[in-house]
PDB file of C-alpha atoms in Angstrom:
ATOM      1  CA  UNK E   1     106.935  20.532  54.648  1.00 45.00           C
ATOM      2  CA  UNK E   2     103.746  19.961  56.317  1.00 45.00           C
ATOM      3  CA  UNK E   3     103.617  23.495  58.321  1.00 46.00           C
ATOM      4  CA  UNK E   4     103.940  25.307  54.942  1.00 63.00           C
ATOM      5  CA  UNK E   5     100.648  23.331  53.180  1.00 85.00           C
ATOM      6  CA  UNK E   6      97.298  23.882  52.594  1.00 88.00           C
ATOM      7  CA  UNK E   7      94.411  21.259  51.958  1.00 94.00           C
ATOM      8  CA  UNK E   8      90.848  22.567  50.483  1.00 95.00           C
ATOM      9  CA  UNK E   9      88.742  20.071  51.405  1.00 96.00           C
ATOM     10  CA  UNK E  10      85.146  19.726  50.289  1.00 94.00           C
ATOM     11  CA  UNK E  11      82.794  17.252  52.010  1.00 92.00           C
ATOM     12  CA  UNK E  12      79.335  17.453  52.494  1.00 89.00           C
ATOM     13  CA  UNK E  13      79.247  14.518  55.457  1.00 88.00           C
ATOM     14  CA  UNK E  14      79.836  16.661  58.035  1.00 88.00           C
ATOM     15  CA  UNK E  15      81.080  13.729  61.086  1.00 90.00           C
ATOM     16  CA  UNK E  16      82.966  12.388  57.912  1.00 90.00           C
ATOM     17  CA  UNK E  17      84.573  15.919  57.251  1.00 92.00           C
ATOM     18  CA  UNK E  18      85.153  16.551  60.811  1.00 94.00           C
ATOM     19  CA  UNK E  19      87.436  12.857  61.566  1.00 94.00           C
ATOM     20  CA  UNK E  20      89.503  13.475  58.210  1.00 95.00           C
ATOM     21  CA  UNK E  21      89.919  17.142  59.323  1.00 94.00           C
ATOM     22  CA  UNK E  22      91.125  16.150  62.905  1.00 95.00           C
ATOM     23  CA  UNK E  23      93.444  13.393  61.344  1.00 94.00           C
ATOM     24  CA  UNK E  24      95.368  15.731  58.564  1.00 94.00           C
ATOM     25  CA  UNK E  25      95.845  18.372  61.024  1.00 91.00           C
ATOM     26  CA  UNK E  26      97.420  16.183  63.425  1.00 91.00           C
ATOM     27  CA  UNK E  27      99.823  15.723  60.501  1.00 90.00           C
ATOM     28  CA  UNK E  28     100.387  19.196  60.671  1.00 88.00           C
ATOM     29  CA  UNK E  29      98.436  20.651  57.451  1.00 91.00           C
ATOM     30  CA  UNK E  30      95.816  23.064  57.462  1.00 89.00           C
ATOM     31  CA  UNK E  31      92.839  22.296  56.499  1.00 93.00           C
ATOM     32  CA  UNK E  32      90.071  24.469  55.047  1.00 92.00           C
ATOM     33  CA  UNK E  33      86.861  22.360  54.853  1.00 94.00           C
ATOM     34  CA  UNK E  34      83.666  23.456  52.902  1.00 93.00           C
ATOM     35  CA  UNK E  35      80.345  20.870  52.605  1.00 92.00           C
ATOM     36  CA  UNK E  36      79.350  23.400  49.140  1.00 91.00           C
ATOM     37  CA  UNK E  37      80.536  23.779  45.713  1.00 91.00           C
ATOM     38  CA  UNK E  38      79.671  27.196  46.152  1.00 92.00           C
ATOM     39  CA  UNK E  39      81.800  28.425  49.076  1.00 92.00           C
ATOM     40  CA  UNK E  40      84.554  25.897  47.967  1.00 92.00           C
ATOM     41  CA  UNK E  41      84.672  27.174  44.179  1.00 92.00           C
ATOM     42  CA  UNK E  42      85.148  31.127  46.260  1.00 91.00           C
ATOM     43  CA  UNK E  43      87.874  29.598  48.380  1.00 91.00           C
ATOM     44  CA  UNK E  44      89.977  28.013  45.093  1.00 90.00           C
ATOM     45  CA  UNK E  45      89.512  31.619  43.291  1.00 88.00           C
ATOM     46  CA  UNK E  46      90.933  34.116  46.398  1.00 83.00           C
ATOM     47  CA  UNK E  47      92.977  31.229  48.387  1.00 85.00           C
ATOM     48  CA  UNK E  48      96.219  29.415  47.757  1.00 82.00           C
ATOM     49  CA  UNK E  49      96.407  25.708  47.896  1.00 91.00           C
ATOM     50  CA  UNK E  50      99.284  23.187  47.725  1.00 89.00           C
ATOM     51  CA  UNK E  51      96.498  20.212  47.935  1.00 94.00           C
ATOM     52  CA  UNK E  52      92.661  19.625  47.343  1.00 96.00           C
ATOM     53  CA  UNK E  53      90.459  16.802  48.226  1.00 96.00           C
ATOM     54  CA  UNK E  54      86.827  16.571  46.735  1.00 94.00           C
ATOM     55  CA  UNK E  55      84.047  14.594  47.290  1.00 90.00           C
ATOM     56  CA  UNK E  56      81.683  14.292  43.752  1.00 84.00           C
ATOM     57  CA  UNK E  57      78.491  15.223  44.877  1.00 81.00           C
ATOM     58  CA  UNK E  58      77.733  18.259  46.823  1.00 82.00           C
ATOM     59  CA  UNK E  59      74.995  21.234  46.980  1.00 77.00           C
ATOM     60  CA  UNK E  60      75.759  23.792  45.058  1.00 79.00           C
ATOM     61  CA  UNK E  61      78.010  21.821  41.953  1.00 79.00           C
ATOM     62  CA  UNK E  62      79.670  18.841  41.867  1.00 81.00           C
ATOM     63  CA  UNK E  63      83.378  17.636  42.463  1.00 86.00           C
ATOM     64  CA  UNK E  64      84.040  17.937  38.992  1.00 88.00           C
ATOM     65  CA  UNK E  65      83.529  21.291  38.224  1.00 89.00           C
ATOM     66  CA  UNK E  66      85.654  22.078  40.847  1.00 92.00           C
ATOM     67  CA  UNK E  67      88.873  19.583  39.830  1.00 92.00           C
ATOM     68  CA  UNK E  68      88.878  21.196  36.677  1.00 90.00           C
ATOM     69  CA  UNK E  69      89.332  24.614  38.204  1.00 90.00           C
ATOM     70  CA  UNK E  70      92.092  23.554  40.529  1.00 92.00           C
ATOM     71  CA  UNK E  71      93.610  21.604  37.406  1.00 89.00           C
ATOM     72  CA  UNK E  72      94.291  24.597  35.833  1.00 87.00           C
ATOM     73  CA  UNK E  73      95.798  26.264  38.285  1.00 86.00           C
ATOM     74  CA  UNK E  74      98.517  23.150  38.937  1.00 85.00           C
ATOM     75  CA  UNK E  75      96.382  21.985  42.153  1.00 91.00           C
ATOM     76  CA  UNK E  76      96.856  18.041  42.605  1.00 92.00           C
ATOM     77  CA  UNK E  77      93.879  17.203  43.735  1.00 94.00           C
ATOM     78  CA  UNK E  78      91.944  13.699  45.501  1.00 94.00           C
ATOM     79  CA  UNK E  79      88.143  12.454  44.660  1.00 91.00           C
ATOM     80  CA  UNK E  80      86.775  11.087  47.632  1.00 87.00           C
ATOM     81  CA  UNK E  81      83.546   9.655  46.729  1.00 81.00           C
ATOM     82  CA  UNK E  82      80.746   6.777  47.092  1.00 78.00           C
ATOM     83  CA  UNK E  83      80.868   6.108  43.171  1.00 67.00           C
ATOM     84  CA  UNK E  84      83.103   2.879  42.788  1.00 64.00           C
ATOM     85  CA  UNK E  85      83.191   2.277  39.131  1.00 72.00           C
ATOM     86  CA  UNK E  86      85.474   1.877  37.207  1.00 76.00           C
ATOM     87  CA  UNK E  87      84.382   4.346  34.511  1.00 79.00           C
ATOM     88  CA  UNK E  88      83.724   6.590  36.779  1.00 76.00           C
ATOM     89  CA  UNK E  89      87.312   6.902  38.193  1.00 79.00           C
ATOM     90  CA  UNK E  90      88.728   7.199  34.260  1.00 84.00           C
ATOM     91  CA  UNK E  91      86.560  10.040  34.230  1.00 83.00           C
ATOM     92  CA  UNK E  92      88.494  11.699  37.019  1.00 85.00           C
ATOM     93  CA  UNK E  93      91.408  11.024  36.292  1.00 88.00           C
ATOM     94  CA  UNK E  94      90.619  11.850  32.505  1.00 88.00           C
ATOM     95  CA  UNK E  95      89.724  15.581  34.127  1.00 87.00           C
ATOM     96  CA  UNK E  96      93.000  15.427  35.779  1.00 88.00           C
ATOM     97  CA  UNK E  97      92.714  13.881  39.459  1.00 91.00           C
ATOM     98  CA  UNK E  98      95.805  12.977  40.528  1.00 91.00           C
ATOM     99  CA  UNK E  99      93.979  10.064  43.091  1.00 91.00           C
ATOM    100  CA  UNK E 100      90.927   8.491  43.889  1.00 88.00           C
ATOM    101  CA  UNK E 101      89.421   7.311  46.766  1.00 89.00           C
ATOM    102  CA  UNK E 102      86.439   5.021  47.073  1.00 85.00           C
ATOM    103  CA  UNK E 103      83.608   5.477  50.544  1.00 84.00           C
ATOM    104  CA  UNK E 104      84.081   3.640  52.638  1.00 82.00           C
ATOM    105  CA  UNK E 105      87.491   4.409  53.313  1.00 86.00           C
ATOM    106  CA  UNK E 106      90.129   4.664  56.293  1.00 90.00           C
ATOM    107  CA  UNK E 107      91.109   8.272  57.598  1.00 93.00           C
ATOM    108  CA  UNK E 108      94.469   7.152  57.828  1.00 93.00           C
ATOM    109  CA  UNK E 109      94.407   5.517  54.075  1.00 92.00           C
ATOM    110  CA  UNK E 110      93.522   9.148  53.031  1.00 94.00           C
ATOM    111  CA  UNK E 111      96.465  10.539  55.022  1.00 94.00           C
ATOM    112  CA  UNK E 112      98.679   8.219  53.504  1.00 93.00           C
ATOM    113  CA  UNK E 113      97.870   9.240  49.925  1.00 92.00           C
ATOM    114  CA  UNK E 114      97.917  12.968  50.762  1.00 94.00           C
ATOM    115  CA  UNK E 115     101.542  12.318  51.722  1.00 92.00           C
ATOM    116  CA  UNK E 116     102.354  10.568  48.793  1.00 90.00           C
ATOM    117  CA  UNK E 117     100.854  12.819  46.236  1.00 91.00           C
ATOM    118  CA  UNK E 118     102.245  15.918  47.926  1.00 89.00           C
ATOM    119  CA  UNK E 119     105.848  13.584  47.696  1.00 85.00           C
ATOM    120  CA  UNK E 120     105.210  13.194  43.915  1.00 83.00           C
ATOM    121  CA  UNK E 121     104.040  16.822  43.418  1.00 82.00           C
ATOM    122  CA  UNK E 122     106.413  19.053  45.462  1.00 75.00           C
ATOM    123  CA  UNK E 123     109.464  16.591  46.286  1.00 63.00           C
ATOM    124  CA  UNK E 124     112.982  18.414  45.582  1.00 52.00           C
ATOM    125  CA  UNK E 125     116.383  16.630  44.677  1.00 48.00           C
ATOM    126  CA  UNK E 126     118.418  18.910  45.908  1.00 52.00           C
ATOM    127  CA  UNK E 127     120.584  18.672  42.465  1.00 53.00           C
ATOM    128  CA  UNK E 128     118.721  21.273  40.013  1.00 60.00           C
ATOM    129  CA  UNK E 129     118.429  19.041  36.929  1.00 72.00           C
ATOM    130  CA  UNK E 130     116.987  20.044  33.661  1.00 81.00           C
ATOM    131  CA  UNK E 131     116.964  17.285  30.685  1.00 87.00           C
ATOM    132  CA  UNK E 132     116.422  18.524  26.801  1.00 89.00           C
ATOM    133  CA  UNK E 133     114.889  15.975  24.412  1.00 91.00           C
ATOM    134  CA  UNK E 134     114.636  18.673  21.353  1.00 88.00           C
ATOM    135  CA  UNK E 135     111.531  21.229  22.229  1.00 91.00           C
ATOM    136  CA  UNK E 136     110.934  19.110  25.545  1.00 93.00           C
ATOM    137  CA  UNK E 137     112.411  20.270  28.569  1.00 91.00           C
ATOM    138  CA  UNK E 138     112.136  18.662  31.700  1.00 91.00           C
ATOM    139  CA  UNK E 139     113.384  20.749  34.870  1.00 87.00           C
ATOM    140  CA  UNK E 140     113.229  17.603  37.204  1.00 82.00           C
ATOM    141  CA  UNK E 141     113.792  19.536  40.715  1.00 78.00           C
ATOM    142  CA  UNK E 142     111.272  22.345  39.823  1.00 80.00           C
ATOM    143  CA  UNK E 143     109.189  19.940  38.193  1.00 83.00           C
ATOM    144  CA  UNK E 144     108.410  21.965  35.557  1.00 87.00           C
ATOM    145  CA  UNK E 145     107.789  20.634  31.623  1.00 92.00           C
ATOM    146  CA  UNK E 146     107.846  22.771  28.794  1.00 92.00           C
ATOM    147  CA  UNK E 147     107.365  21.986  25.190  1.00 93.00           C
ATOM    148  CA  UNK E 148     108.766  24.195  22.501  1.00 90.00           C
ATOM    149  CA  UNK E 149     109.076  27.333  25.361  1.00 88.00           C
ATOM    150  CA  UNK E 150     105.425  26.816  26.243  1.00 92.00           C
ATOM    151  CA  UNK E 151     104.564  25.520  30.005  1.00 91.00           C
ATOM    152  CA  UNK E 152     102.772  22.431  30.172  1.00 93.00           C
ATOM    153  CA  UNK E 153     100.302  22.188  32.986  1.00 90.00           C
ATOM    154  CA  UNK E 154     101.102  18.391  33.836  1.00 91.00           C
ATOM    155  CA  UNK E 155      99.254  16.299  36.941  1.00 90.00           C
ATOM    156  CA  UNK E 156     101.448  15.338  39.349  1.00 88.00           C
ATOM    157  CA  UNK E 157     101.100  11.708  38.260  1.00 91.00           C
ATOM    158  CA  UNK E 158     101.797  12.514  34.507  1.00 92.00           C
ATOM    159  CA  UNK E 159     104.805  13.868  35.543  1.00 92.00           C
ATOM    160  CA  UNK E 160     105.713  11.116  37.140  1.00 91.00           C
ATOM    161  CA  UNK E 161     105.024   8.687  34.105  1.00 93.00           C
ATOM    162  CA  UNK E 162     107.008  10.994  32.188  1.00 94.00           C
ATOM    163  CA  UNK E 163     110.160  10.899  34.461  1.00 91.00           C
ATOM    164  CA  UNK E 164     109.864   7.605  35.463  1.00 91.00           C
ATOM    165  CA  UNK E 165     109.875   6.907  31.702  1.00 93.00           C
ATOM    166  CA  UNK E 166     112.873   8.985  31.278  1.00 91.00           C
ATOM    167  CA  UNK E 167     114.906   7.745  33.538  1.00 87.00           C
ATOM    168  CA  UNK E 168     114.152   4.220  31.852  1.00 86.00           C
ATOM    169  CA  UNK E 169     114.604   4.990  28.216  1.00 83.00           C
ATOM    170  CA  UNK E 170     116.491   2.586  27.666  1.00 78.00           C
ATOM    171  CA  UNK E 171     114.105   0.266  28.847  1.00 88.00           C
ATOM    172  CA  UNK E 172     110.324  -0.844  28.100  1.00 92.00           C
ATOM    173  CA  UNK E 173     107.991  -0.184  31.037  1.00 93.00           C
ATOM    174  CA  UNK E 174     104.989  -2.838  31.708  1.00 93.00           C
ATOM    175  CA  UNK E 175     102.011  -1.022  33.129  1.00 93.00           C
ATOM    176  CA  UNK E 176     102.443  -3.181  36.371  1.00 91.00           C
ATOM    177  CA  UNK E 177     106.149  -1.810  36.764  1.00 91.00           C
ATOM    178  CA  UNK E 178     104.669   1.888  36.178  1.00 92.00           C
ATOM    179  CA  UNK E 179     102.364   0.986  38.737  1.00 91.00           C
ATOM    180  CA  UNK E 180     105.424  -0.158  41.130  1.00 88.00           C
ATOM    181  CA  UNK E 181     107.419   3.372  40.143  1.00 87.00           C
ATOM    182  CA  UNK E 182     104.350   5.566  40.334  1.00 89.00           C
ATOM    183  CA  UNK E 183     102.455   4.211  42.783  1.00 87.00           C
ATOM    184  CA  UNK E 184     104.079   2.031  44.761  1.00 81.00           C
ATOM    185  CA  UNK E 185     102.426  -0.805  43.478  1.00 74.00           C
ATOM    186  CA  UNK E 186      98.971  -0.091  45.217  1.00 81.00           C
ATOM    187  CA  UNK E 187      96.441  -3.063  44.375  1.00 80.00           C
ATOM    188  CA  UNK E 188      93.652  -0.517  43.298  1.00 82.00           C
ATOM    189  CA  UNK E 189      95.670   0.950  40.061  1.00 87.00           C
ATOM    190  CA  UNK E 190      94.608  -1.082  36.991  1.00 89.00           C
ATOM    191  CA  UNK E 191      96.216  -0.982  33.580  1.00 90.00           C
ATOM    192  CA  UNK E 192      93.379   0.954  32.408  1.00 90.00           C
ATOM    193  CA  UNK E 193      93.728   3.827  34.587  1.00 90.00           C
ATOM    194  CA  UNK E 194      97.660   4.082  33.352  1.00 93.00           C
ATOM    195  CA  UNK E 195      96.171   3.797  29.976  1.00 93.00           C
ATOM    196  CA  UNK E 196      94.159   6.731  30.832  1.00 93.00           C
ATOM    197  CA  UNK E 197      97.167   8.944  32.318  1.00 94.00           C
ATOM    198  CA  UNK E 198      99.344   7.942  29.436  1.00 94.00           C
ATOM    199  CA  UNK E 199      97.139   8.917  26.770  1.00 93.00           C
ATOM    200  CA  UNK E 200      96.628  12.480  28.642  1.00 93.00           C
ATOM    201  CA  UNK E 201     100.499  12.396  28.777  1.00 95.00           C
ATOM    202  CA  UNK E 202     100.676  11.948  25.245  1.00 94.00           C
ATOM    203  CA  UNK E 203      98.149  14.452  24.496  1.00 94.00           C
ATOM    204  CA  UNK E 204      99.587  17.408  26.529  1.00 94.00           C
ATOM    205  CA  UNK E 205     102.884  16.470  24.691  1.00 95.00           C
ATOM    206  CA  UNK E 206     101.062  16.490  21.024  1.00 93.00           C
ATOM    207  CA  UNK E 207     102.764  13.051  20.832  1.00 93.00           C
ATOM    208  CA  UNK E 208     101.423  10.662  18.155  1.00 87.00           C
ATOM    209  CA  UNK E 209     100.453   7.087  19.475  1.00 84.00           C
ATOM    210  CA  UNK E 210     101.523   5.414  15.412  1.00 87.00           C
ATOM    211  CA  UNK E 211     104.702   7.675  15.212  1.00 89.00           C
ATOM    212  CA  UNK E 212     105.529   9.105  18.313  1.00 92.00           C
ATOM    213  CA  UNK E 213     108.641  11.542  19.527  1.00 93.00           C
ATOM    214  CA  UNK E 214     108.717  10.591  23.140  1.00 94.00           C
ATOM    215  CA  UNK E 215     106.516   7.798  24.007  1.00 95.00           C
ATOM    216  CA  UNK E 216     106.099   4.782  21.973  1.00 93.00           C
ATOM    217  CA  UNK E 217     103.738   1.925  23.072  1.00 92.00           C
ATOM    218  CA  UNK E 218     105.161  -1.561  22.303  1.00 92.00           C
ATOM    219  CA  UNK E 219     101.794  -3.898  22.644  1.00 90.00           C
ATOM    220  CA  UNK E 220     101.618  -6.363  25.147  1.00 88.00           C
ATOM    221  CA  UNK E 221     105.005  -5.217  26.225  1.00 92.00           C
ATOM    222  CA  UNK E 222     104.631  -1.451  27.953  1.00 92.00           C
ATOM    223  CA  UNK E 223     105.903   2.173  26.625  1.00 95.00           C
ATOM    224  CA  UNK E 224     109.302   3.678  26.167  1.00 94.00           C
ATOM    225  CA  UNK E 225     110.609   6.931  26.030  1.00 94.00           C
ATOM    226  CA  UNK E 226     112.331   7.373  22.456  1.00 91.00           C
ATOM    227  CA  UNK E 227     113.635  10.704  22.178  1.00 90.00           C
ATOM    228  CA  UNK E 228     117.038  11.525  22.016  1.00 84.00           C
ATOM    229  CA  UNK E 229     118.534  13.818  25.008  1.00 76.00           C
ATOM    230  CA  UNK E 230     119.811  16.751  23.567  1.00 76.00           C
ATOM    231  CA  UNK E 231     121.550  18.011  27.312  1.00 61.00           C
TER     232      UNK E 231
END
């Protein structure tokens, strides 16, 4: 899969650029590195991308601007940046990162994550399966979600949540056992930050949190997906 994907990467730390550059391309990916908001925002308009990694401040704009661009057009996409709060990583994630990475970090850490998300966001079955839960349709091997014949533009880890939900419904799912089916259980994912992709989830679904037609929250227990499958 590697041969046939392509990373925009926007860094303005030019050594730092140049090690995580030399490290995904070993991987096999190629890699199109810009240190400008500018340049970068050109590249996402004329270029295709299966993957984008952004650091939050640049010349020229800020990571931001630019993860809401690739948002729309189904990009999943990595913040790479110095800024370590919490709020600060709802706020990405709120604008639809799929990950987020905190400076310092490990070249190979960032590899690793890469791999993962581009698991979650392109992985195919092999089995073309598409579940019906009234409108809702979930095409699970082109991972595709529609709601009443209207395409839902979904993160990679939303749809995630949502199938990993799914394929639970019989069951309520704690935040930490989301965290194990989502994201392996990594240490850095707190209950907030599900919150966060939940209630994004919910939103993109029109779903209400007091009476809702997929995804219920049971408090101090976890969420459950409550509609009935209609194929």
């Amino acid at each position: 899969m590697s041969s046939a994907i392509n990373i925009l990467y926007v860094e303005d730390d030019v050594a730092s650029a140049q090690i995580l550059t030399l490290y995904l391309e070993k991987q096999g990916y190629r890699v199109s590195h810009f240190d400008n908001a500018v340049d970068a925002q050109r590249a996402l308009d004329n270029l295709a991308f299966q993957l984008a990694i952004f650091d939050v401040m640049m010349p020229g704009g800020d990571g931001f601007s630019l993860l809401k661009n690739a948002t729309k057009k189904d990009i999943p996409s990595i913040m790479v940046t110095a800024k370590v709060t919490e709020s600060d990583r709802i706020h990405g994630f709120d604008l639809g990162a799929d990950d987020y990475v905190c400076k310092p970090y490990s070249p190979r850490e960032v590899v690793s994550r890469v791999q993962a998300l581009l698991k979650r966001s392109y992985k195919h079955t092999g089995a073309h399966q598409v579940w019906l839960f009234g409108q809702l349709e979930i095409d699970v091997d082109a991972k595709l979600v529609k709601l009443a014949g209207d395409h839902l533009k979904l993160t990679a880890v939303e749809f995630a949540i949502l199938v990993s939900l799914v394929t639970h419904a019989k069951r309520i799912i704690s935040r930490e056992q989301l965290i194990d089916l989502v994201w392996q259980g990594r240490s850095d994912i707190t209950d907030r930050a599900v919150d966060t992709h939940l209630a994004n989830l919910r939103k993109k679904l029109g779903d209400s949190k007091k009476d809702p037609t997929y995804i219920a929250t049971h408090y101090g227990q976890g969420y459950q997906f409550v509609a009935a499958k209609t194929q």
